[in-house]
Amino acid sequence: MLRFKLIGLGNRGLNTLKRFQDIPQELAVFTQLEDISPASVEAARNLCPYTISNEPYDAAYICTDWASHASIAIAEMESGHDVVVEVPAAVTLEECQALRQASQRTGRRCLMAENCCFDAFHLACLEIARQGLFGTLTHLEGAYIHTIGLGDDATKPWMIQALRSMAGNSYPTHAYGPIAQLLALDGDSFTSVKSLSSMLTTGLNTALLRTKRGRSVLLQLDVSTPRPYSRMQTICGTEGFAQKYPVPTLLLRGMDAPLIGDEALALARKYMTSPAALLWLEGESRGVSNPMNYAMDRSIIHCLTTGERFAAEVEEAAEWSSLVALTGAEQLD
């Protein structure tokens, strides 16, 4: 059984505690709860379906604000614990490097809880790409387009305030994480970034990435206009195409025409054969509210317990999170 300390008991932390109610207690439990607010700790205790024992823990699950992710993760690794950190894992290039160095120095693992890497359509497309049915990947697109009410109300949650105040793409990993997994199939990764933010509103950024194998990547952040929710999830290849938003679409090598909507989802489901995809299907069969989060949490527990590699270890956490700084610092004229 894996024992966690949950650090940060705001909205994200409480949701994590709720999610873990779907995890069998023989696999993982929270033995410690930590927050700067005693009232938040008490609320979390009341939410937990079992008694918090305050016993020693194996790993820290960090759900605080972004600005403190890296420092808390480093402190926990220095104290001899593995860590799981919410996204992004860091917000500066110095923090990204410090995370890598702390993990190497201490021998402790730093996993980033990027749930979009466990999206069902993505997991299917990842297997399709692995089998070469898109041909050679040429261009990829990802986004976090989500109207969350940016305004002048000082009572808005800290996340809204952060998205409003930070330059560039302050929340890039939902978009880039799945793309990075596709690029990694042949050892590819981004090498340059060009970024442009709107001058008329906050929380709206477009970034273009070039990879070392010559691919192009488009990333978008838009949390301030009334566009429908989208993560794009677009894959262009020499022989195929896929896109989840706005309508699932799938065209594979040998097909005369693309499948759209439910037909595309039905075909994609046939490629959900990886261990992560099987966890997603397990969550669905158990009727959990969000199989994507269930698959991520079960994978985190499995990898920390067995030593197997997780989808986003410290190297991925640092690389993907570096886009916060890179898109904020490098602007097109």
mmCIF file of C-alpha atoms in Angstrom:
data_model
loop_
_atom_site.group_PDB
_atom_site.id
_atom_site.type_symbol
_atom_site.label_atom_id
_atom_site.label_comp_id
_atom_site.label_asym_id
_atom_site.label_seq_id
_atom_site.Cartn_x
_atom_site.Cartn_y
_atom_site.Cartn_z
ATOM 1 C CA MET A 1 0.000 0.000 0.000
ATOM 2 C CA LEU A 2 1.279 3.438 -0.984
ATOM 3 C CA ARG A 3 0.968 6.171 1.621
ATOM 4 C CA PHE A 4 0.565 9.792 0.473
ATOM 5 C CA LYS A 5 0.761 13.165 2.149
ATOM 6 C CA LEU A 6 -1.620 15.555 0.412
ATOM 7 C CA ILE A 7 -0.261 19.107 0.377
ATOM 8 C CA GLY A 8 -2.679 21.891 -0.542
ATOM 9 C CA LEU A 9 -6.335 21.464 0.323
ATOM 10 C CA GLY A 10 -8.020 24.045 -1.860
ATOM 11 C CA ASN A 11 -10.223 23.121 -4.799
ATOM 12 C CA ARG A 12 -7.576 21.017 -6.548
ATOM 13 C CA GLY A 13 -6.537 19.206 -3.389
ATOM 14 C CA LEU A 14 -10.094 18.412 -2.319
ATOM 15 C CA ASN A 15 -10.874 17.120 -5.802
ATOM 16 C CA THR A 16 -7.837 14.859 -5.557
ATOM 17 C CA LEU A 17 -9.108 13.545 -2.238
ATOM 18 C CA LYS A 18 -12.520 12.908 -3.801
ATOM 19 C CA ARG A 19 -10.947 11.119 -6.788
ATOM 20 C CA PHE A 20 -9.057 8.779 -4.528
ATOM 21 C CA GLN A 21 -12.352 7.522 -3.139
ATOM 22 C CA ASP A 22 -12.435 5.465 -6.364
ATOM 23 C CA ILE A 23 -9.024 3.951 -5.553
ATOM 24 C CA PRO A 24 -9.073 0.751 -3.439
ATOM 25 C CA GLN A 25 -7.568 1.527 -0.033
ATOM 26 C CA GLU A 26 -5.334 -1.523 -0.251
ATOM 27 C CA LEU A 27 -3.512 0.276 -3.092
ATOM 28 C CA ALA A 28 -3.145 3.801 -1.696
ATOM 29 C CA VAL A 29 -4.310 6.045 1.136
ATOM 30 C CA PHE A 30 -3.584 9.513 2.438
ATOM 31 C CA THR A 31 -1.980 9.385 5.858
ATOM 32 C CA GLN A 32 -1.264 13.116 6.214
ATOM 33 C CA LEU A 33 -3.049 16.305 5.139
ATOM 34 C CA GLU A 34 -1.287 19.678 5.004
ATOM 35 C CA ASP A 35 -2.462 23.215 4.303
ATOM 36 C CA ILE A 36 -1.755 26.697 5.606
ATOM 37 C CA SER A 37 -5.418 26.875 6.662
ATOM 38 C CA PRO A 38 -6.465 24.730 9.669
ATOM 39 C CA ALA A 39 -10.068 25.035 8.464
ATOM 40 C CA SER A 40 -9.098 23.486 5.128
ATOM 41 C CA VAL A 41 -7.401 20.593 6.894
ATOM 42 C CA GLU A 42 -10.517 19.986 8.959
ATOM 43 C CA ALA A 43 -12.743 20.105 5.871
ATOM 44 C CA ALA A 44 -10.503 17.586 4.159
ATOM 45 C CA ARG A 45 -10.588 15.265 7.171
ATOM 46 C CA ASN A 46 -14.371 15.336 7.084
ATOM 47 C CA LEU A 47 -14.344 14.529 3.375
ATOM 48 C CA CYS A 48 -11.956 11.592 3.666
ATOM 49 C CA PRO A 49 -13.797 8.227 3.881
ATOM 50 C CA TYR A 50 -11.265 6.844 6.378
ATOM 51 C CA THR A 51 -9.425 8.139 9.422
ATOM 52 C CA ILE A 52 -6.247 10.100 8.678
ATOM 53 C CA SER A 53 -3.599 8.284 10.692
ATOM 54 C CA ASN A 54 -0.715 10.812 10.563
ATOM 55 C CA GLU A 55 1.594 7.863 9.948
ATOM 56 C CA PRO A 56 4.774 8.254 7.856
ATOM 57 C CA TYR A 57 4.243 8.655 4.120
ATOM 58 C CA ASP A 58 5.980 7.401 0.994
ATOM 59 C CA ALA A 59 5.191 10.236 -1.416
ATOM 60 C CA ALA A 60 3.841 13.776 -1.342
ATOM 61 C CA TYR A 61 0.979 14.748 -3.644
ATOM 62 C CA ILE A 62 1.289 18.524 -4.201
ATOM 63 C CA CYS A 63 -1.860 20.491 -5.060
ATOM 64 C CA THR A 64 -0.864 24.013 -4.041
ATOM 65 C CA ASP A 65 -0.669 27.082 -6.279
ATOM 66 C CA TRP A 66 1.751 26.952 -9.222
ATOM 67 C CA ALA A 67 4.226 29.383 -7.712
ATOM 68 C CA SER A 68 4.996 26.955 -4.882
ATOM 69 C CA HIS A 69 5.000 23.664 -6.812
ATOM 70 C CA ALA A 70 8.729 23.477 -7.456
ATOM 71 C CA SER A 71 9.917 24.635 -4.038
ATOM 72 C CA ILE A 72 7.661 22.200 -2.186
ATOM 73 C CA ALA A 73 8.577 19.348 -4.529
ATOM 74 C CA ILE A 74 12.298 20.000 -4.019
ATOM 75 C CA ALA A 75 11.876 20.157 -0.240
ATOM 76 C CA GLU A 76 9.994 16.861 -0.226
ATOM 77 C CA MET A 77 12.635 15.163 -2.365
ATOM 78 C CA GLU A 78 15.330 16.531 -0.072
ATOM 79 C CA SER A 79 13.481 14.968 2.871
ATOM 80 C CA GLY A 80 13.592 11.560 1.196
ATOM 81 C CA HIS A 81 10.170 11.368 -0.427
ATOM 82 C CA ASP A 82 8.982 10.853 -3.968
ATOM 83 C CA VAL A 83 6.607 13.534 -5.168
ATOM 84 C CA VAL A 84 3.600 13.908 -7.425
ATOM 85 C CA VAL A 85 3.028 17.517 -8.440
ATOM 86 C CA GLU A 86 0.099 19.153 -10.180
ATOM 87 C CA VAL A 87 0.584 21.059 -13.443
ATOM 88 C CA PRO A 88 2.633 22.959 -14.281
ATOM 89 C CA ALA A 89 5.425 21.557 -12.133
ATOM 90 C CA ALA A 90 7.389 24.824 -12.360
ATOM 91 C CA VAL A 91 6.944 28.331 -13.748
ATOM 92 C CA THR A 92 10.529 29.460 -14.417
ATOM 93 C CA LEU A 93 13.440 27.896 -16.264
ATOM 94 C CA GLU A 94 15.472 28.002 -13.059
ATOM 95 C CA GLU A 95 12.802 25.988 -11.259
ATOM 96 C CA CYS A 96 12.704 23.451 -14.083
ATOM 97 C CA GLN A 97 16.442 22.923 -13.785
ATOM 98 C CA ALA A 98 16.259 22.796 -9.998
ATOM 99 C CA LEU A 99 13.648 20.027 -10.152
ATOM 100 C CA ARG A 100 15.914 17.940 -12.384
ATOM 101 C CA GLN A 101 18.908 18.508 -10.144
ATOM 102 C CA ALA A 102 17.006 17.704 -6.948
ATOM 103 C CA SER A 103 15.717 14.430 -8.363
ATOM 104 C CA GLN A 104 19.183 13.449 -9.559
ATOM 105 C CA ARG A 105 20.835 14.499 -6.317
ATOM 106 C CA THR A 106 18.371 12.751 -3.996
ATOM 107 C CA GLY A 107 17.436 9.763 -6.122
ATOM 108 C CA ARG A 108 13.763 10.579 -5.530
ATOM 109 C CA ARG A 109 11.151 10.651 -8.256
ATOM 110 C CA CYS A 110 9.145 13.677 -9.340
ATOM 111 C CA LEU A 111 5.979 12.802 -11.277
ATOM 112 C CA MET A 112 3.723 15.428 -12.852
ATOM 113 C CA ALA A 113 -0.022 14.727 -12.710
ATOM 114 C CA GLU A 114 -0.875 15.591 -16.317
ATOM 115 C CA ASN A 115 -4.261 13.925 -16.746
ATOM 116 C CA CYS A 116 -4.664 14.801 -20.438
ATOM 117 C CA CYS A 117 -2.006 12.194 -21.214
ATOM 118 C CA PHE A 118 -4.692 9.697 -20.136
ATOM 119 C CA ASP A 119 -7.476 10.998 -22.377
ATOM 120 C CA ALA A 120 -9.162 8.087 -24.159
ATOM 121 C CA PHE A 121 -8.955 9.531 -27.676
ATOM 122 C CA HIS A 122 -5.317 10.461 -27.137
ATOM 123 C CA LEU A 123 -4.406 6.999 -25.861
ATOM 124 C CA ALA A 124 -6.035 5.468 -28.931
ATOM 125 C CA CYS A 125 -4.227 7.882 -31.263
ATOM 126 C CA LEU A 126 -0.940 7.204 -29.497
ATOM 127 C CA GLU A 127 -1.312 3.506 -30.316
ATOM 128 C CA ILE A 128 -2.416 4.303 -33.876
ATOM 129 C CA ALA A 129 0.699 6.444 -34.321
ATOM 130 C CA ARG A 130 2.847 3.718 -32.790
ATOM 131 C CA GLN A 131 1.545 1.348 -35.470
ATOM 132 C CA GLY A 132 2.355 3.886 -38.199
ATOM 133 C CA LEU A 133 -1.217 4.323 -39.409
ATOM 134 C CA PHE A 134 -0.887 8.111 -39.651
ATOM 135 C CA GLY A 135 2.228 7.726 -41.759
ATOM 136 C CA THR A 136 4.955 10.177 -40.786
ATOM 137 C CA LEU A 137 3.728 12.762 -38.319
ATOM 138 C CA THR A 138 4.192 16.253 -39.758
ATOM 139 C CA HIS A 139 2.182 18.715 -37.645
ATOM 140 C CA LEU A 140 0.466 18.615 -34.241
ATOM 141 C CA GLU A 141 -1.898 20.985 -32.433
ATOM 142 C CA GLY A 142 -3.007 21.257 -28.835
ATOM 143 C CA ALA A 143 -4.834 23.805 -26.723
ATOM 144 C CA TYR A 144 -6.404 24.785 -23.458
ATOM 145 C CA ILE A 145 -9.436 26.777 -24.560
ATOM 146 C CA HIS A 146 -11.708 27.171 -21.580
ATOM 147 C CA THR A 147 -13.807 30.194 -20.664
ATOM 148 C CA ILE A 148 -13.337 30.522 -16.911
ATOM 149 C CA GLY A 149 -14.512 34.076 -16.351
ATOM 150 C CA LEU A 150 -11.485 36.347 -16.288
ATOM 151 C CA GLY A 151 -12.590 39.616 -14.751
ATOM 152 C CA ASP A 152 -11.686 42.234 -12.212
ATOM 153 C CA ASP A 153 -13.337 40.440 -9.307
ATOM 154 C CA ALA A 154 -10.626 40.069 -6.648
ATOM 155 C CA THR A 155 -12.505 37.142 -5.134
ATOM 156 C CA LYS A 156 -11.885 34.956 -8.164
ATOM 157 C CA PRO A 157 -9.840 31.797 -7.473
ATOM 158 C CA TRP A 158 -6.057 32.089 -7.525
ATOM 159 C CA MET A 159 -5.876 30.168 -10.803
ATOM 160 C CA ILE A 160 -7.867 32.845 -12.610
ATOM 161 C CA GLN A 161 -5.684 35.557 -11.135
ATOM 162 C CA ALA A 162 -2.553 33.682 -12.230
ATOM 163 C CA LEU A 163 -3.829 33.200 -15.768
ATOM 164 C CA ARG A 164 -4.651 36.900 -15.934
ATOM 165 C CA SER A 165 -1.305 38.124 -14.651
ATOM 166 C CA MET A 166 1.194 35.788 -16.338
ATOM 167 C CA ALA A 167 2.554 36.428 -19.824
ATOM 168 C CA GLY A 168 2.530 33.813 -22.559
ATOM 169 C CA ASN A 169 0.957 30.393 -22.090
ATOM 170 C CA SER A 170 0.792 29.943 -18.325
ATOM 171 C CA TYR A 171 -0.983 26.566 -18.563
ATOM 172 C CA PRO A 172 0.675 24.667 -21.431
ATOM 173 C CA THR A 173 0.916 21.053 -20.323
ATOM 174 C CA HIS A 174 -2.682 20.015 -21.089
ATOM 175 C CA ALA A 175 -1.960 20.956 -24.690
ATOM 176 C CA TYR A 176 1.651 19.874 -25.015
ATOM 177 C CA GLY A 177 1.806 16.742 -22.854
ATOM 178 C CA PRO A 178 -0.105 14.480 -25.287
ATOM 179 C CA ILE A 179 1.799 16.022 -28.200
ATOM 180 C CA ALA A 180 5.112 15.321 -26.469
ATOM 181 C CA GLN A 181 4.178 11.666 -26.112
ATOM 182 C CA LEU A 182 3.538 11.460 -29.845
ATOM 183 C CA LEU A 183 6.832 13.191 -30.608
ATOM 184 C CA ALA A 184 8.682 10.831 -28.273
ATOM 185 C CA LEU A 185 7.710 7.828 -30.407
ATOM 186 C CA ASP A 186 10.722 8.584 -32.619
ATOM 187 C CA GLY A 187 12.772 10.558 -30.116
ATOM 188 C CA ASP A 188 11.545 13.998 -31.162
ATOM 189 C CA SER A 189 11.081 17.103 -28.992
ATOM 190 C CA PHE A 190 10.760 20.854 -29.459
ATOM 191 C CA THR A 191 13.858 22.971 -30.035
ATOM 192 C CA SER A 192 12.485 26.477 -30.606
ATOM 193 C CA VAL A 193 9.456 28.509 -29.555
ATOM 194 C CA LYS A 194 7.809 31.590 -31.035
ATOM 195 C CA SER A 195 4.983 33.168 -29.067
ATOM 196 C CA LEU A 196 2.354 35.835 -29.562
ATOM 197 C CA SER A 197 -0.127 37.040 -26.943
ATOM 198 C CA SER A 198 -3.162 39.200 -27.558
ATOM 199 C CA MET A 199 -2.707 42.878 -26.749
ATOM 200 C CA LEU A 200 -6.451 43.305 -26.173
ATOM 201 C CA THR A 201 -7.087 40.724 -23.482
ATOM 202 C CA THR A 202 -5.232 38.497 -21.035
ATOM 203 C CA GLY A 203 -4.966 34.750 -21.014
ATOM 204 C CA LEU A 204 -4.832 34.420 -24.808
ATOM 205 C CA ASN A 205 -1.634 33.140 -26.398
ATOM 206 C CA THR A 206 -0.585 31.346 -29.566
ATOM 207 C CA ALA A 207 2.766 29.597 -29.763
ATOM 208 C CA LEU A 208 4.550 27.888 -32.647
ATOM 209 C CA LEU A 209 7.144 25.232 -31.891
ATOM 210 C CA ARG A 210 9.717 23.619 -34.157
ATOM 211 C CA THR A 211 11.031 20.154 -33.319
ATOM 212 C CA LYS A 212 14.461 18.721 -33.917
ATOM 213 C CA ARG A 213 13.016 16.450 -36.644
ATOM 214 C CA GLY A 214 11.454 19.432 -38.391
ATOM 215 C CA ARG A 215 7.853 19.071 -37.279
ATOM 216 C CA SER A 216 5.652 22.063 -36.475
ATOM 217 C CA VAL A 217 3.492 22.333 -33.360
ATOM 218 C CA LEU A 218 0.722 24.834 -32.636
ATOM 219 C CA LEU A 219 -0.265 25.523 -29.023
ATOM 220 C CA GLN A 220 -3.073 27.806 -27.912
ATOM 221 C CA LEU A 221 -4.278 29.182 -24.601
ATOM 222 C CA ASP A 222 -7.587 31.051 -24.436
ATOM 223 C CA VAL A 223 -9.330 31.512 -21.114
ATOM 224 C CA SER A 224 -10.819 34.941 -21.783
ATOM 225 C CA THR A 225 -13.129 34.690 -24.818
ATOM 226 C CA PRO A 226 -16.419 32.785 -25.158
ATOM 227 C CA ARG A 227 -14.999 30.043 -27.375
ATOM 228 C CA PRO A 228 -16.287 26.516 -26.706
ATOM 229 C CA TYR A 229 -14.032 24.263 -24.647
ATOM 230 C CA SER A 230 -11.327 22.621 -26.744
ATOM 231 C CA ARG A 231 -7.953 20.965 -26.432
ATOM 232 C CA MET A 232 -7.788 20.510 -30.233
ATOM 233 C CA GLN A 233 -5.793 17.242 -30.119
ATOM 234 C CA THR A 234 -4.940 17.477 -33.808
ATOM 235 C CA ILE A 235 -2.590 15.042 -35.531
ATOM 236 C CA CYS A 236 -1.487 15.498 -39.147
ATOM 237 C CA GLY A 237 0.470 12.772 -40.877
ATOM 238 C CA THR A 238 1.463 11.903 -44.421
ATOM 239 C CA GLU A 239 -1.229 9.212 -44.531
ATOM 240 C CA GLY A 240 -3.716 10.092 -41.816
ATOM 241 C CA PHE A 241 -5.384 12.678 -39.639
ATOM 242 C CA ALA A 242 -7.046 12.842 -36.239
ATOM 243 C CA GLN A 243 -8.761 15.553 -34.239
ATOM 244 C CA LYS A 244 -10.865 15.321 -31.101
ATOM 245 C CA TYR A 245 -12.345 18.838 -31.007
ATOM 246 C CA PRO A 246 -14.808 20.167 -32.056
ATOM 247 C CA VAL A 247 -15.940 16.833 -33.521
ATOM 248 C CA PRO A 248 -13.944 13.592 -33.266
ATOM 249 C CA THR A 249 -12.467 12.843 -36.683
ATOM 250 C CA LEU A 250 -10.228 9.963 -37.726
ATOM 251 C CA LEU A 251 -8.637 9.131 -41.062
ATOM 252 C CA LEU A 252 -6.082 6.313 -41.204
ATOM 253 C CA ARG A 253 -3.858 4.818 -43.865
ATOM 254 C CA GLY A 254 -5.950 2.937 -46.424
ATOM 255 C CA MET A 255 -9.252 4.659 -45.619
ATOM 256 C CA ASP A 256 -11.095 6.450 -48.439
ATOM 257 C CA ALA A 257 -12.814 9.000 -46.222
ATOM 258 C CA PRO A 258 -12.594 10.152 -42.609
ATOM 259 C CA LEU A 259 -14.860 8.828 -39.908
ATOM 260 C CA ILE A 260 -16.615 11.526 -37.906
ATOM 261 C CA GLY A 261 -18.325 11.634 -34.527
ATOM 262 C CA ASP A 262 -19.425 8.347 -32.984
ATOM 263 C CA GLU A 263 -17.939 6.337 -35.862
ATOM 264 C CA ALA A 264 -14.528 7.871 -35.204
ATOM 265 C CA LEU A 265 -14.809 7.172 -31.470
ATOM 266 C CA ALA A 266 -15.827 3.561 -32.152
ATOM 267 C CA LEU A 267 -12.777 2.975 -34.334
ATOM 268 C CA ALA A 268 -10.496 4.726 -31.850
ATOM 269 C CA ARG A 269 -11.757 2.485 -29.066
ATOM 270 C CA LYS A 270 -10.379 -0.553 -30.888
ATOM 271 C CA TYR A 271 -6.885 0.865 -30.395
ATOM 272 C CA MET A 272 -7.231 1.312 -26.631
ATOM 273 C CA THR A 273 -4.898 -1.563 -25.834
ATOM 274 C CA SER A 274 -2.019 0.015 -23.886
ATOM 275 C CA PRO A 275 -1.757 -0.409 -20.098
ATOM 276 C CA ALA A 276 -2.899 3.191 -19.606
ATOM 277 C CA ALA A 277 -5.864 2.680 -21.938
ATOM 278 C CA LEU A 278 -6.854 -0.484 -20.081
ATOM 279 C CA LEU A 279 -6.886 1.522 -16.847
ATOM 280 C CA TRP A 280 -9.183 4.057 -18.545
ATOM 281 C CA LEU A 281 -11.514 1.245 -19.597
ATOM 282 C CA GLU A 282 -11.398 -0.172 -16.074
ATOM 283 C CA GLY A 283 -12.477 3.183 -14.686
ATOM 284 C CA GLU A 284 -15.314 3.360 -17.185
ATOM 285 C CA SER A 285 -16.490 -0.132 -16.275
ATOM 286 C CA ARG A 286 -16.459 0.811 -12.605
ATOM 287 C CA GLY A 287 -18.579 3.876 -13.307
ATOM 288 C CA VAL A 288 -16.127 6.461 -11.978
ATOM 289 C CA SER A 289 -16.965 10.073 -12.762
ATOM 290 C CA ASN A 290 -13.786 10.688 -14.776
ATOM 291 C CA PRO A 291 -11.962 7.650 -16.219
ATOM 292 C CA MET A 292 -9.130 9.910 -17.438
ATOM 293 C CA ASN A 293 -8.271 10.945 -13.880
ATOM 294 C CA TYR A 294 -8.774 7.396 -12.638
ATOM 295 C CA ALA A 295 -6.303 6.058 -15.212
ATOM 296 C CA MET A 296 -3.767 8.717 -14.247
ATOM 297 C CA ASP A 297 -4.061 8.080 -10.512
ATOM 298 C CA ARG A 298 -3.891 4.306 -10.919
ATOM 299 C CA SER A 299 -0.845 4.709 -13.157
ATOM 300 C CA ILE A 300 0.850 6.987 -10.607
ATOM 301 C CA ILE A 301 0.269 4.436 -7.856
ATOM 302 C CA HIS A 302 1.425 1.546 -10.029
ATOM 303 C CA CYS A 303 4.596 3.293 -11.164
ATOM 304 C CA LEU A 304 5.583 4.466 -7.682
ATOM 305 C CA THR A 305 4.919 1.013 -6.282
ATOM 306 C CA THR A 306 6.678 -1.030 -8.960
ATOM 307 C CA GLY A 307 9.381 1.386 -10.138
ATOM 308 C CA GLU A 308 8.024 1.431 -13.682
ATOM 309 C CA ARG A 309 8.333 4.669 -15.613
ATOM 310 C CA PHE A 310 5.417 7.108 -15.493
ATOM 311 C CA ALA A 311 4.179 9.152 -18.459
ATOM 312 C CA ALA A 312 5.614 12.367 -16.994
ATOM 313 C CA GLU A 313 8.716 11.861 -14.866
ATOM 314 C CA VAL A 314 10.928 14.767 -13.848
ATOM 315 C CA GLU A 315 12.443 15.232 -17.326
ATOM 316 C CA GLU A 316 9.021 15.548 -18.942
ATOM 317 C CA ALA A 317 7.738 17.671 -16.066
ATOM 318 C CA ALA A 318 10.603 20.115 -16.558
ATOM 319 C CA GLU A 319 10.472 20.169 -20.363
ATOM 320 C CA TRP A 320 6.712 20.612 -20.657
ATOM 321 C CA SER A 321 6.551 23.160 -17.823
ATOM 322 C CA SER A 322 9.383 25.193 -19.375
ATOM 323 C CA LEU A 323 6.865 26.404 -21.942
ATOM 324 C CA VAL A 324 5.398 28.678 -19.272
ATOM 325 C CA ALA A 325 8.602 30.701 -19.249
ATOM 326 C CA LEU A 326 9.518 30.254 -22.905
ATOM 327 C CA THR A 327 6.189 31.480 -24.255
ATOM 328 C CA GLY A 328 6.190 34.357 -21.792
ATOM 329 C CA ALA A 329 9.685 35.537 -22.622
ATOM 330 C CA GLU A 330 9.890 35.119 -26.383
ATOM 331 C CA GLN A 331 7.335 37.251 -28.199
ATOM 332 C CA LEU A 332 6.976 37.840 -31.925
ATOM 333 C CA ASP A 333 7.325 41.446 -33.113
#
